[in-house]
Amino acid sequence: MKPYRYAILTSPLPAAIGMVRLWGQNLDALFEGRLPEKGEAHRLVRLRNADQGLAAWSADGSLLFTPHGGAGVRDAVEDVLKAFGFERVSAPGVDEDFARGMNRYQRAALAILPSVASEAQLRVVLRAMGQTSAPAGFDRHAFVSDWPLVKRWLSIPRVVIAGAPNAGKSTLFNALASQGHAIVSDTPGTTRDVLGAIWPLRNGAVVEVFDTAGLREHGASMVEAEGMRRARAAIDDADLRLVLQEHGLGRPALSGVLVATKCDSGERPSWAEIGISVHNGVGMEELAKAVEANLFPLLPDRVLPLSEAMADDAKAAGFEERWFGSKGLHNGQ
Ligand SMILES: Nc1nc2c(ncn2[C@@H]2O[C@H](COP(=O)(O)OP(=O)(O)OP(=O)(O)O)[C@@H](O)[C@H]2O)c(=O)[nH]1
Ligand SMILES: [Mg+2]
């Protein structure tokens, strides 16, 4: 075996950071910037032209270098190391190093970590890795088997705004989506394409919200008909539909959260769950709450990213004791 060795420890890239462990004499020569002194936690150094990152000495005398976690950075780091005569040694890193001692349950959470898209998801995943504790009142029994709910927290659900032409769909979309700029006009049949944007909710989760073409039975041109076809496909694909209808008209035929629009003076027809006016803000908070309640009926603190198969591992690893204490559980809902 060569005296100069390295191992890539990162789980499958891309990730926020990469991890490379280096063994060898005189590693200073590789880096621009001084390596940490004895007893010093870490230092920011540059590995030639590959990348800069933190360097820290390990107890076994190896150096842990953490550059950025892109595949391109990893290749550049490997090029530099190979040019200096380093040999790559196999270390299925997650097994051997970073995740040493982790069970299947924690590893699953680790694998999800690079694709975490919201603060709420991060909380779910970090808790799975045992880095934070469960809050008082957490009811394990409600969640261990509720994998679809957990998956929802770990994905970005699709919320589709649907309804008749001119109902106010694009106006609502623009209000919800900070980056969305759908055309709004009082001509029915304005929207043709499906437009998507991120809508951050107050519970820390994010959803993707979609504006669609208005649906009507008759009189649509060919282009509008294609718009409606796309709208229906998006509606079929939705995790949640917001079905909009002007407050003066009857109950819409589509199922979903029924929202009466243009309720500028607070009026709400009996068929509607919520009455909104984007123009003066009526019902907007209620609408956001309804979306949260439908898609995320539980707060992230109440969600365990456990599949049923993983639950046994979690128990075996003593999670129960660590998270719930020895006094047992109670349902704090
Ligand atoms: N008074 C009032 N008018 C509104 C409100 N929301 C939307 N409108 C008006 O309703 C008209 C239609 O709005 P859009 O958002 O384009 O309606 P849409 O449902 O996207 O229509 P299509 O794309 O044709 O299906 C526009 O003139 C808007 O200004 C509201 O809260 N109050
Ligand atoms: Mg529109």
Short mmCIF file of C-alpha atoms in Angstrom, two decimals, residues 71-187:
data_model
loop_
_atom_site.label_atom_id
_atom_site.label_comp_id
_atom_site.label_asym_id
_atom_site.label_seq_id
_atom_site.Cartn_x
_atom_site.Cartn_y
_atom_site.Cartn_z
CA ALA A 71 -19.24 15.85 -8.11
CA GLY A 72 -17.02 18.30 -10.03
CA VAL A 73 -15.23 19.33 -6.84
CA ARG A 74 -14.69 15.70 -5.91
CA ASP A 75 -13.14 15.03 -9.33
CA ALA A 76 -10.88 18.07 -9.03
CA VAL A 77 -9.78 17.01 -5.54
CA GLU A 78 -9.03 13.51 -6.78
CA ASP A 79 -7.01 14.89 -9.71
CA VAL A 80 -4.84 16.90 -7.36
CA LEU A 81 -4.32 14.01 -4.97
CA LYS A 82 -3.46 11.56 -7.73
CA ALA A 83 -0.99 14.04 -9.19
CA PHE A 84 0.73 14.03 -5.80
CA GLY A 85 0.93 10.23 -5.79
CA PHE A 86 -2.00 9.51 -3.52
CA GLU A 87 -3.81 6.24 -3.84
CA ARG A 88 -7.54 6.00 -3.27
CA VAL A 89 -8.48 3.39 -0.73
CA SER A 90 -11.92 2.04 -0.51
CA ALA A 91 -13.87 3.40 2.38
CA PRO A 92 -17.55 3.23 1.78
CA GLY A 93 -17.44 6.34 3.89
CA VAL A 94 -20.89 6.32 5.28
CA ASP A 95 -20.20 2.85 6.60
CA GLU A 96 -16.72 3.36 7.85
CA ASP A 97 -16.41 6.86 9.02
CA PHE A 98 -18.92 9.62 9.15
CA ALA A 99 -21.78 7.29 9.82
CA ARG A 100 -19.84 4.77 11.80
CA GLY A 101 -22.19 3.16 14.25
CA MET A 102 -25.29 4.51 12.52
CA ASN A 103 -28.18 2.15 12.09
CA ARG A 104 -30.27 1.75 8.97
CA TYR A 105 -32.70 4.30 10.26
CA GLN A 106 -30.11 7.03 10.69
CA ARG A 107 -28.49 6.22 7.38
CA ALA A 108 -31.78 6.64 5.58
CA ALA A 109 -32.07 10.08 7.11
CA LEU A 110 -28.49 10.90 6.14
CA ALA A 111 -29.20 9.96 2.55
CA ILE A 112 -32.14 12.36 2.48
CA LEU A 113 -30.13 15.23 3.93
CA PRO A 114 -28.62 16.60 0.69
CA SER A 115 -32.05 17.06 -0.86
CA VAL A 116 -33.66 18.77 2.08
CA ALA A 117 -35.61 21.73 0.72
CA SER A 118 -37.06 23.47 3.74
CA GLU A 119 -36.33 24.21 7.33
CA ALA A 120 -39.17 21.93 8.39
CA GLN A 121 -37.70 19.05 6.40
CA LEU A 122 -34.35 19.68 7.97
CA ARG A 123 -35.87 19.40 11.42
CA VAL A 124 -37.49 16.11 10.49
CA VAL A 125 -34.27 14.69 9.13
CA LEU A 126 -32.01 15.93 11.90
CA ARG A 127 -34.27 14.44 14.47
CA ALA A 128 -34.09 11.16 12.63
CA MET A 129 -30.34 11.31 13.01
CA GLY A 130 -30.78 11.71 16.72
CA GLN A 131 -29.37 15.22 16.84
CA THR A 132 -32.36 16.88 18.39
CA SER A 133 -34.86 15.57 20.82
CA ALA A 134 -38.55 15.12 20.42
CA PRO A 135 -40.75 17.70 22.11
CA ALA A 136 -42.98 16.90 25.04
CA GLY A 137 -46.22 15.37 23.96
CA PHE A 138 -44.83 13.68 20.88
CA ASP A 139 -46.96 10.68 20.10
CA ARG A 140 -44.87 7.98 18.49
CA HIS A 141 -47.78 5.67 17.84
CA ALA A 142 -49.53 8.11 15.56
CA PHE A 143 -46.60 8.40 13.23
CA VAL A 144 -44.46 5.36 13.08
CA SER A 145 -46.70 3.71 10.53
CA ASP A 146 -47.75 6.89 8.79
CA TRP A 147 -45.21 6.75 6.02
CA PRO A 148 -47.29 8.68 3.43
CA LEU A 149 -47.47 11.60 5.81
CA VAL A 150 -43.75 11.48 6.43
CA LYS A 151 -43.12 11.33 2.70
CA ARG A 152 -45.17 14.47 2.33
CA TRP A 153 -42.91 16.29 4.76
CA LEU A 154 -39.90 15.09 2.84
CA SER A 155 -41.23 16.12 -0.54
CA ILE A 156 -42.63 19.33 -2.00
CA PRO A 157 -46.36 18.80 -2.44
CA ARG A 158 -48.12 20.19 -5.50
CA VAL A 159 -50.98 22.60 -4.88
CA VAL A 160 -52.98 23.34 -8.03
CA ILE A 161 -55.25 26.35 -8.40
CA ALA A 162 -58.18 25.34 -10.59
CA GLY A 163 -61.56 26.71 -11.53
CA ALA A 164 -63.62 28.48 -14.17
CA PRO A 165 -62.14 31.18 -16.41
CA ASN A 166 -61.90 34.59 -14.77
CA ALA A 167 -62.33 33.17 -11.25
CA GLY A 168 -59.20 34.99 -10.08
CA LYS A 169 -56.76 32.07 -10.21
CA SER A 170 -53.82 33.95 -11.67
CA THR A 171 -54.40 36.85 -9.30
CA LEU A 172 -54.17 34.45 -6.35
CA PHE A 173 -51.15 32.69 -7.85
CA ASN A 174 -49.30 36.00 -8.17
CA ALA A 175 -50.11 36.87 -4.57
CA LEU A 176 -48.84 33.52 -3.24
CA ALA A 177 -45.77 33.09 -5.38
CA SER A 178 -43.11 35.66 -4.84
CA GLN A 179 -41.55 34.81 -8.22
CA GLY A 180 -44.79 34.22 -10.12
CA HIS A 181 -45.97 36.70 -12.70
CA ALA A 182 -49.01 35.26 -14.40
CA ILE A 183 -50.98 37.50 -16.74
CA VAL A 184 -54.17 38.75 -15.12
CA SER A 185 -57.03 40.21 -17.13
CA ASP A 186 -60.79 40.42 -17.04
CA THR A 187 -61.00 38.45 -20.28
#
